[in-house]
Coordinates of C-alpha atoms and ligand atoms in Angstrom, one line a residue:
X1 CA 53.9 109.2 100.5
X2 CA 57.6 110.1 99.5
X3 CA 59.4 107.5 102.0
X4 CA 63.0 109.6 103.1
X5 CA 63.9 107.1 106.2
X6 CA 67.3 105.7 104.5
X7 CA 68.3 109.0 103.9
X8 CA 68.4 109.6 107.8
X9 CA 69.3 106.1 108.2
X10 CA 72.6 106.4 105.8
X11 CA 73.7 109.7 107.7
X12 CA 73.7 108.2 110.9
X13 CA 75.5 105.0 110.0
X14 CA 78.0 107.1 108.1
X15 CA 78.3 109.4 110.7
X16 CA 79.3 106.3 113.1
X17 CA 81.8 105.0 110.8
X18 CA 83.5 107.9 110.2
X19 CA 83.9 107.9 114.2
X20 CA 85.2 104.5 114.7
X21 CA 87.7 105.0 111.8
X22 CA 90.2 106.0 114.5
X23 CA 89.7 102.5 115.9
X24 CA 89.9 100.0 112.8
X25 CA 92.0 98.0 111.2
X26 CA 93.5 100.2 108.2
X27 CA 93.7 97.5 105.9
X28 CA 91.2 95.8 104.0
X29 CA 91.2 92.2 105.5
X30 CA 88.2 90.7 103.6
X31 CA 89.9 88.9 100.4
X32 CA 88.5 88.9 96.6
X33 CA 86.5 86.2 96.9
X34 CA 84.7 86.9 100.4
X35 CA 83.8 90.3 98.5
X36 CA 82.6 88.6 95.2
X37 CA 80.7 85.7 97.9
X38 CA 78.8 88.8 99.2
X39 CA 78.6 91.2 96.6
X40 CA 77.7 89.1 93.4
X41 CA 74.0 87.8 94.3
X42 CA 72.0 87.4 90.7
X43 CA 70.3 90.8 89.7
X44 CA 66.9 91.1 91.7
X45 CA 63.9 90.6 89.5
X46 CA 62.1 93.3 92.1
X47 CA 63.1 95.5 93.9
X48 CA 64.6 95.3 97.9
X49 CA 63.7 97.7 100.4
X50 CA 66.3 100.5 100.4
X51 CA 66.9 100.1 104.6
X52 CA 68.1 96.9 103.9
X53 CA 70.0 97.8 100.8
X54 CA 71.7 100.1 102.9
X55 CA 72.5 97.5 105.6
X56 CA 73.3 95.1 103.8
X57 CA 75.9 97.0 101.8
X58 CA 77.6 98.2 104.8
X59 CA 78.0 94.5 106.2
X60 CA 79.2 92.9 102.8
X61 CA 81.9 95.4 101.8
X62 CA 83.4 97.1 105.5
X63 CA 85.7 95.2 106.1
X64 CA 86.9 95.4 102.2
X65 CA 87.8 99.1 102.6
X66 CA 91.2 100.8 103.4
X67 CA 90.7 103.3 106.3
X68 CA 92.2 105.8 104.4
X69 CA 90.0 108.2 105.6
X70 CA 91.6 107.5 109.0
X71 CA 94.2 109.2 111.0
X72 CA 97.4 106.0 110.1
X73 CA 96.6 105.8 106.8
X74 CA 100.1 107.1 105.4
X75 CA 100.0 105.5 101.7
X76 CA 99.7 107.5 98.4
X77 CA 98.7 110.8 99.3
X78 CA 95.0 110.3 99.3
X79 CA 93.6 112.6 101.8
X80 CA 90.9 112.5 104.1
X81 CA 87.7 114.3 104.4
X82 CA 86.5 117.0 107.3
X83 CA 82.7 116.6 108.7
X84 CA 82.1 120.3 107.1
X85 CA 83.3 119.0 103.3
X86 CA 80.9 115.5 104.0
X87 CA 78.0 117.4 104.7
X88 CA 78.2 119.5 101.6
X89 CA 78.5 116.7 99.5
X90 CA 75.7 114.6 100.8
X91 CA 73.6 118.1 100.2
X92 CA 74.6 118.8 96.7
X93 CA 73.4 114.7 96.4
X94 CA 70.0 115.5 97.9
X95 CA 69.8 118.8 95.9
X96 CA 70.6 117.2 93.0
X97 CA 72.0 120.3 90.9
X98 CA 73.3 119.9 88.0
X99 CA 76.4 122.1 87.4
X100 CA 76.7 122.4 83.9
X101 CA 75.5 125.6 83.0
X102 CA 74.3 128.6 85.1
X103 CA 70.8 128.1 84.1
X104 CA 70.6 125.0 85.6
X105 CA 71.1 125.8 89.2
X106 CA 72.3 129.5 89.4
X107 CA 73.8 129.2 93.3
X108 CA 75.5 126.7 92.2
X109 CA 77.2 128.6 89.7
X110 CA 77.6 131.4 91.9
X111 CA 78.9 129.4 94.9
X112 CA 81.6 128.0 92.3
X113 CA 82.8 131.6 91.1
X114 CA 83.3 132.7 94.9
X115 CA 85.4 128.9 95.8
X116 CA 87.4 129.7 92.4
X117 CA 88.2 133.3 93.4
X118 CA 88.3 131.2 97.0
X119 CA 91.1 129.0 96.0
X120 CA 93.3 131.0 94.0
X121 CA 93.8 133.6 97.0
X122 CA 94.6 130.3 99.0
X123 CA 97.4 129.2 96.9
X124 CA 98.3 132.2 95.6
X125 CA 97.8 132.4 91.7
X126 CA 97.0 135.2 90.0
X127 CA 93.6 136.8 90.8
X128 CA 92.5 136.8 87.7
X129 CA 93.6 133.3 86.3
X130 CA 90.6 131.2 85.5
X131 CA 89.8 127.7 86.8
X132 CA 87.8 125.3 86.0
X133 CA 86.6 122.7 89.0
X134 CA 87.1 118.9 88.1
X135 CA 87.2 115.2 89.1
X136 CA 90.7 115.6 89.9
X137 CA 94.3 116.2 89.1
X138 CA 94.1 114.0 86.2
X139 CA 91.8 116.2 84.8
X140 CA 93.3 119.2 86.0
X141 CA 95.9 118.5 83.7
X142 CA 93.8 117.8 81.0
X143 CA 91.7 120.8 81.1
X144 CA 95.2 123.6 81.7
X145 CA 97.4 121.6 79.3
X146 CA 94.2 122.3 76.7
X147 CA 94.6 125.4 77.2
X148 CA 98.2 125.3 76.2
X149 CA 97.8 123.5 73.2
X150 CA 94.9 126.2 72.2
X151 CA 97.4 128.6 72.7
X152 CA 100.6 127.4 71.5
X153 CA 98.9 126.3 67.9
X154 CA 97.1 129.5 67.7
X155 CA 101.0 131.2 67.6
X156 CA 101.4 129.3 64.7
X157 CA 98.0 129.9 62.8
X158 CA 97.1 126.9 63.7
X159 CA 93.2 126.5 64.5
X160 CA 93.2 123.1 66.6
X161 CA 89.4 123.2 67.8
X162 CA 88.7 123.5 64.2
X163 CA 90.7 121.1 63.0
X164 CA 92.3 119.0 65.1
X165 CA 96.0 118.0 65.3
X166 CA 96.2 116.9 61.2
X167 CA 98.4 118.5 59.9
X168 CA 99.5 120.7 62.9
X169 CA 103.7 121.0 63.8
X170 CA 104.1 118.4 66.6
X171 CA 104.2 119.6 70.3
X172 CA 106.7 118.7 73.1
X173 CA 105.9 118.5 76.8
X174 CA 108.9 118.7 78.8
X175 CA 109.2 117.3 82.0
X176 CA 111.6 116.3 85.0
X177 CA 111.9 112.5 85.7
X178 CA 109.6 113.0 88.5
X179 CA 106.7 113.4 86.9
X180 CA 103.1 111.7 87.5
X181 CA 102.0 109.4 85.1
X182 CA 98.8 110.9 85.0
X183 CA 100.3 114.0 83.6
X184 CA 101.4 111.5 80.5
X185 CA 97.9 110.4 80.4
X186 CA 96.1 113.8 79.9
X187 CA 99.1 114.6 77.2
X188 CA 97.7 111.0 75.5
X189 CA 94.0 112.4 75.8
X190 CA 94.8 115.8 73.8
X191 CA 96.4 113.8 71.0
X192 CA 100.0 114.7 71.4
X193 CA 100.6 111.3 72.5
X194 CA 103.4 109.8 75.4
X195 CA 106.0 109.7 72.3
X196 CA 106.1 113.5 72.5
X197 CA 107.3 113.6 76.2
X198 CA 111.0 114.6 77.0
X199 CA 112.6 113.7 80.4
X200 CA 115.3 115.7 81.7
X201 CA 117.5 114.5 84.2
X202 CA 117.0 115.9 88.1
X203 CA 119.4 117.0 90.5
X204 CA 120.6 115.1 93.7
X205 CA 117.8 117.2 95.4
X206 CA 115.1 116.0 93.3
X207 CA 114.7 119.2 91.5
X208 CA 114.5 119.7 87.9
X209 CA 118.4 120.3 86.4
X210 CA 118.2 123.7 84.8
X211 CA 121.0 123.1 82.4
X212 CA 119.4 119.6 81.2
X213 CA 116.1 122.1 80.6
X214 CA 118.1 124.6 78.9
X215 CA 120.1 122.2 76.5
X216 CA 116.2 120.6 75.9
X217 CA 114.4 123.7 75.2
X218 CA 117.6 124.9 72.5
X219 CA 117.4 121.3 71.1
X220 CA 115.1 122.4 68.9
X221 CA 113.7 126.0 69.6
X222 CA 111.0 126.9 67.1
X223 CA 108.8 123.8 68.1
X224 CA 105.6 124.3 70.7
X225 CA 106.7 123.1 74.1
X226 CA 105.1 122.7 76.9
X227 CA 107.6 122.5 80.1
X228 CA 105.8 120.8 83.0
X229 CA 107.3 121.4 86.9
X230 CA 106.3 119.8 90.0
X231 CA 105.5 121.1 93.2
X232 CA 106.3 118.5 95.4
X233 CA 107.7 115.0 93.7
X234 CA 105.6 112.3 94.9
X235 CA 108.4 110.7 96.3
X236 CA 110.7 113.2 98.3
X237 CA 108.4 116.5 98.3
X238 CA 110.8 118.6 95.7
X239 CA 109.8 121.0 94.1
X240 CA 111.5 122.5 91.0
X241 CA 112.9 125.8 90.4
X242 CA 110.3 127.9 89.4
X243 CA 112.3 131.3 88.7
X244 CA 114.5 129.8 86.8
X245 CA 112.7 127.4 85.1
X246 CA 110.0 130.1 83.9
X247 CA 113.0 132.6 82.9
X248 CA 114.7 129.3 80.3
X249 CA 110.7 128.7 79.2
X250 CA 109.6 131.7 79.0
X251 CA 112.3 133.2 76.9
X252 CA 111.9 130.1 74.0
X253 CA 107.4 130.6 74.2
X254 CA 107.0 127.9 75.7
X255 CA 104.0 127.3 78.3
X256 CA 105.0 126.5 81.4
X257 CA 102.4 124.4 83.7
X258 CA 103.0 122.9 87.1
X259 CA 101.3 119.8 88.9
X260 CA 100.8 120.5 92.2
X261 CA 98.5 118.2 93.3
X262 CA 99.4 118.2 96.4
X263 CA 102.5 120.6 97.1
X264 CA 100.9 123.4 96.0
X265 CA 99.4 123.4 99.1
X266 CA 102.6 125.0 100.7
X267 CA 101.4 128.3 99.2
X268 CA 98.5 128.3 101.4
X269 CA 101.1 128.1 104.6
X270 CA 102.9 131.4 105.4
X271 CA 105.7 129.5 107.3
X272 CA 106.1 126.9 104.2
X273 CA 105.6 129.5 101.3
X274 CA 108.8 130.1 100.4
X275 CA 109.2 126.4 99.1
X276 CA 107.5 127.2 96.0
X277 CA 109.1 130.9 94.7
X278 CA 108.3 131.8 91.8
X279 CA 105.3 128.9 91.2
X280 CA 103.0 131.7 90.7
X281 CA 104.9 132.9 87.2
X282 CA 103.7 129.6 85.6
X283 CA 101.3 130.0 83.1
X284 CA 98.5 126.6 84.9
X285 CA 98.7 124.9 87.2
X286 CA 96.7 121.4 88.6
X287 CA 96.0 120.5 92.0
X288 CA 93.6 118.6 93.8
X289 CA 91.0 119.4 96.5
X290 CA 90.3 115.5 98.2
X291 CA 94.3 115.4 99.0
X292 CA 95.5 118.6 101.0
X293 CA 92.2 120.4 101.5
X294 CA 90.5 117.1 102.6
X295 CA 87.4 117.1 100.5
X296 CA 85.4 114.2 99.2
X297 CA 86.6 112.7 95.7
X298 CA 85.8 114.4 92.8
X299 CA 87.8 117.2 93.5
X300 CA 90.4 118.8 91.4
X301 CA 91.3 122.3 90.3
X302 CA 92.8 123.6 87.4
X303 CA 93.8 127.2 86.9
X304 CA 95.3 129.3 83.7
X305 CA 97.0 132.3 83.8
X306 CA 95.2 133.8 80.2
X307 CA 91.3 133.2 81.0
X308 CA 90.9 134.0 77.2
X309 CA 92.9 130.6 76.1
X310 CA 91.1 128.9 78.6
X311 CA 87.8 129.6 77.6
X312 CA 88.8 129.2 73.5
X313 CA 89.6 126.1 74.1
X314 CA 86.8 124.4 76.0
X315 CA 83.7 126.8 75.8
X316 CA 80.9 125.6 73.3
X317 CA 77.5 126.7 72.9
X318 CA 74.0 124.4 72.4
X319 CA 70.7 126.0 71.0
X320 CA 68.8 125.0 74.3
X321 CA 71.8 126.9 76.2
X322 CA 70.0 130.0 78.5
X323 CA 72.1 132.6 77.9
X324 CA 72.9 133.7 81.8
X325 CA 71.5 136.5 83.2
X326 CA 74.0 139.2 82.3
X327 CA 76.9 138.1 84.2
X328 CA 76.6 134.8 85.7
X329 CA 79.3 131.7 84.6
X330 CA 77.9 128.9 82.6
X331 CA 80.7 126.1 84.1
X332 CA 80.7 123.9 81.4
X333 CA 83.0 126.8 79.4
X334 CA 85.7 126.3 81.5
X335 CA 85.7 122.5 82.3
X336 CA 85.8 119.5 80.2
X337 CA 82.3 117.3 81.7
X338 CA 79.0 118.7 80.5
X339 CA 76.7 117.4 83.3
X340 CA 78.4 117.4 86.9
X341 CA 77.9 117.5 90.5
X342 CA 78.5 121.1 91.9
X343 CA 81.4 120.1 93.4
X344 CA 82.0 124.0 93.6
X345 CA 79.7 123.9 96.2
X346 CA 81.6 121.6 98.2
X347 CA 84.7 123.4 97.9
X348 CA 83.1 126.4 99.1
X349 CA 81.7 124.9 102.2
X350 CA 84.9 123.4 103.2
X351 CA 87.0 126.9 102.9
X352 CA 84.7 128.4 105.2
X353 CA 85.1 126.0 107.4
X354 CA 88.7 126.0 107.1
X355 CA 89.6 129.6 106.9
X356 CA 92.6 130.7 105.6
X357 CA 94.1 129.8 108.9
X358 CA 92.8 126.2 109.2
X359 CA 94.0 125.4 105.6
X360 CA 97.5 126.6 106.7
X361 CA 97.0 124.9 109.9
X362 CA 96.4 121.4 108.0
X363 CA 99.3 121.8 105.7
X364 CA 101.9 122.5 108.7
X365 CA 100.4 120.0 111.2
X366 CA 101.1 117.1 108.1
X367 CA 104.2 118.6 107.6
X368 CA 105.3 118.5 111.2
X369 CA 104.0 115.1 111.9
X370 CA 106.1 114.0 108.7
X371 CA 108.9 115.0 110.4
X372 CA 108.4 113.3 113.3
X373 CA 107.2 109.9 111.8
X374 CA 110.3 109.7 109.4
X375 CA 112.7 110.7 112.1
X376 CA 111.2 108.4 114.4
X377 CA 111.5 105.7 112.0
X378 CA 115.0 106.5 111.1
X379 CA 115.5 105.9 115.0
X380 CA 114.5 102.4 114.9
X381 CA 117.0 99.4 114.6
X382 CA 117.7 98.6 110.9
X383 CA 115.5 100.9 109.2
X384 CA 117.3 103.7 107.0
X385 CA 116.0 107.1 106.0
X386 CA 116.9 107.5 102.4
X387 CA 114.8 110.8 101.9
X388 CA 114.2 112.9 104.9
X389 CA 110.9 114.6 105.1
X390 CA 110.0 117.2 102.9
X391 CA 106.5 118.8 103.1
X392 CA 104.8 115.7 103.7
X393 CA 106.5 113.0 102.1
X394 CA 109.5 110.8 103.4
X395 CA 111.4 107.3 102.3
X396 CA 112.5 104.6 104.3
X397 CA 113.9 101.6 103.7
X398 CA 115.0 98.2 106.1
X399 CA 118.3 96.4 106.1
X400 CA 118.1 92.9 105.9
X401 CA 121.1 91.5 107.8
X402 CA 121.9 89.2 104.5
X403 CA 122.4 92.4 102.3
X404 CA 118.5 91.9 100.6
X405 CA 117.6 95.1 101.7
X406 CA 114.5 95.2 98.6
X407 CA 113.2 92.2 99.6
X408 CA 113.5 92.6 103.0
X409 CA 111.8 96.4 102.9
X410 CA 108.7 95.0 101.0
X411 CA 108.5 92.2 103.7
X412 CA 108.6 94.5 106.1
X413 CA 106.0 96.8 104.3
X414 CA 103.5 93.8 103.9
X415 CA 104.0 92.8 107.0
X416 CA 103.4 96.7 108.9
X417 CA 99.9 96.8 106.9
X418 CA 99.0 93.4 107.9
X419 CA 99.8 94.3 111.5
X420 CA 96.6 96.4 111.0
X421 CA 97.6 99.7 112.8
X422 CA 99.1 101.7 109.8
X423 CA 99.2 101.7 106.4
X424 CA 102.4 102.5 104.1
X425 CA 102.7 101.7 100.7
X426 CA 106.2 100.8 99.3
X427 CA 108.1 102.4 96.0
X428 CA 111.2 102.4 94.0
X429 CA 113.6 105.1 94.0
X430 CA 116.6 105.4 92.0
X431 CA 116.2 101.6 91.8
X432 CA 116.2 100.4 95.4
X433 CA 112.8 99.2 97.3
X434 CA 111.6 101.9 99.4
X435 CA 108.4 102.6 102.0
X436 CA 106.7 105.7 101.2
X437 CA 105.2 108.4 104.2
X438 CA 102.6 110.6 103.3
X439 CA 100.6 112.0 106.2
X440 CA 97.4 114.3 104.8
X441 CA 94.6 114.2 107.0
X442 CA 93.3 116.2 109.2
X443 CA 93.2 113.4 111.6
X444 CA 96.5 112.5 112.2
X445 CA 97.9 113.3 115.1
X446 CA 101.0 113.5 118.2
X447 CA 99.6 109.9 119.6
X448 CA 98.8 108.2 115.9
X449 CA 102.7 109.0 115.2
X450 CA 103.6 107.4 118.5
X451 CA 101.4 104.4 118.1
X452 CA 102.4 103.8 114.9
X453 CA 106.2 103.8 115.7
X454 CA 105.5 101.3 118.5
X455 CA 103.7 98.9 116.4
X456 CA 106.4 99.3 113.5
X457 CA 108.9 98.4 116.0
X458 CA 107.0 95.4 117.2
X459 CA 106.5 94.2 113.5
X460 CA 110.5 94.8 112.7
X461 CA 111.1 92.7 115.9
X462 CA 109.2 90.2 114.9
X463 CA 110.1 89.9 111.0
X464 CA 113.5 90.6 111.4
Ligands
LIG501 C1 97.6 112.4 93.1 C2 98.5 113.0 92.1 C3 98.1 113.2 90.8 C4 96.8 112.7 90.2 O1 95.7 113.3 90.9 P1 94.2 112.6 90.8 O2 93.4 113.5 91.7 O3 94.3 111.2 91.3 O4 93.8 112.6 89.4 C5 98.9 113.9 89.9 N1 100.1 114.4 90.4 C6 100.6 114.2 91.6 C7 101.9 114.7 92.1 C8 99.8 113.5 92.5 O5 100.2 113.3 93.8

């Protein structure tokens, strides 16, 4: 007899935990080598009862986890995840459906189309881009910027599925000093390699410097460039010109792709739209779903203005492939995994559950309450705003009274996540030692802010 009591078990223990995250401790407090004590017993010869696996894994490692699922967590932007998006995901676990190809688990497929078609009315991209569903923005990076290079080489005869990069004129990938790193790492994965990267200098607002892009892309015009914006720097929120930047790209070929991992977002907010003019004239763009729309990992999104790019250069075709029936889409043409979760499914749950209204609510109500928690912070003796809060990022940083503001900040920093009731993560920005505020979840709220500013003040009074 099939025994399924952990499964019930698991739910209701994960359940309770996701309730008493608005309670605990945000930081991890159990060190390295209490984890490795628990977690490193000798391989079992036979096998342990799965209830007890279960308990036993949630008493050796929960108080090893960050509570960034929680409503203080205000580190990276990391995201949080709604009841709606968690129940989809333990589901497509149960179901076990693979998502590679529409043979293998047609709704699956199908739910994916409708949360592509879903997400690009959401943020407000071209209805008939193509996207491909992935782990997450890393990936989304990958899979639009191999579009690009599909595209850009086959303007110059150039047949790079076929042949790879020997041989092939060498491609450069513009971008602001704001960019992610893991934009430079998907740029190492297609072969074009970190060397091929050109920074250009920002403004005092963060944004990209449209001269400085203009002087770059005339530097050498004949080459195959790819000119990569932001929406929203991971520091201050920025986000670059779009218009502009598309007219000085567009005019030399070159492909223009955005990472907007998070910022993006803004499109899905009438009152915060306007931020982003002109994003949709890019020609891909990467974001993430377990950041803004609060899904589980394992969520990213890519999208590309010319499907037919896309498609060249990623589909593929096996002998055991079942042709779909007449229309269906076989994923694994459009994304770089072959077997996957159907994270599509997931996706699809959570914007019903959302609506187009709960999506903008999520991205204003972050917004809002990054307001309040840098301004608030600015309030407090000795601390400094150094970027005020755009969408929903901020910088801070504390003034020693002996003029060691960088050590002091990171003191200070340490010394807030210790306290236990929030969690910030510090930075550097033009070379000074900042703390970073990012609010995304769905869980913050009005009294988080408030409790959070009153233990901040305790810890400044105490470290200062
Ligand atoms: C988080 C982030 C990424 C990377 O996304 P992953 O989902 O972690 O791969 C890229 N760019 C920006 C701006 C980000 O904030």
């Amino acid at each position: 007899m099939l025994d399924t009591t952990v499964l019930r078990h698991a739910a209701d223990r994960a359940a309770r935990h996701y309730e008493d995250l608005d309670h605990l401790p945000v930081a991890a407090r159990a060190s390295y080598p209490e984890l490795l004590g628990r977690l490193d017993r000798p391989l079992p010869d036979r096998g342990v009862d799965p209830v007890r696996v279960i308990d036993e894994l949630i008493d050796d490692t929960l108080d090893g986890f960050v509570g960034a699922g929680g409503p203080r967590f205000f580190g990276w932007v990391i995201g949080g995840s709604t009841p709606g998006a968690i129940a989809a995901d333990w589901l497509m676990s149960a179901w076990d459906q693979n998502a590679a190809i529409y043979q293998c688990s047609p709704a699956a497929a199908v739910a994916e189309e409708v949360a592509g078609a879903w997400l690009k009315d959401v943020l407000g991209l071209p209805s008939d881009a193509s996207f491909g569903l992935v782990t997450g923005c890393q990936m989304a990076h990958f899979t639009a910027l191999a579009a690009a290079r599909h595209s850009l080489y086959r303007d110059r005869g150039v047949d790079v599925e076929r042949d790879g990069l020997f041989g092939a004129p060498r491609v450069r990938v513009i971008t602001g000093d704001h960019r992610h790193e893991s934009l430079i790492r998907a740029i190492r994965y297609l072969g074009f390699g970190a060397g091929s990267v050109q920074q250009v200098r920002l403004d005092d607002d963060g944004r990209m410097n449209m001269v400085a892009l203009e002087e770059a892309l005339a530097a050498d015009p004949g080459a195959p460039t790819i000119v990569c914006l932001m929406a929203g720097d991971l520091n201050t929120g920025a986000a670059d010109p779009f218009h502009a930047a598309c007219d000085l790209a567009h005019a030399r070929g070159a492909w223009v792709h955005v990472d907007g991992a998070f910022g993006l977002w803004m499109n899905a907010s009438p009152a915060r739209r306007s931020m982003l003019d002109g994003v949709e004239r890019a020609d891909s763009w990467a974001t993430d779903g377990h950041k803004w729309l609060q899904l589980p990992y394992d969520n990213g999104f890519a999208f590309v203005r010319n499907a037919a790019m896309h498609h060249a250069a990623l589909a593929m075709t096996a002998g055991y492939f079942i042709p779909p029936d007449g229309s269906g889409r076989d994923q694994v043409n459009w994304n770089p995994e072959w077997s996957r979760r159907a994270r599509g499914v997931v996706a699809y749950a959570a914007l019903r559950c959302l609506g187009r209204e709960g999506v903008a609510r999520l991205v204003d109500e972050a917004c809002r309450l990054t307001e309040r928690l840098v301004e608030g912070l600015g309030r407090l003796p000795g601390c400094e705003v150094m970027a005020p809060a755009r969408m929903n990022q901020g910088l801070v940083r504390f003034v020693a009274p002996d003029g060691a503001h960088d050590a002091f900040t990171d003191r200070v920093t340490d010394a807030i996540r210790e306290e236990g009731t929030a969690w910030f993560g510090a930075s550097t920005w033009r070379g000074l030692r900042v703390m970073r505020i990012s609010v995304c979840n769905h869980r913050t709220t009005d009294a988080d802010v408030d409790r959070t500013l009153d233990a901040v003040e305790r810890v400044l009074a105490r470290v200062s």
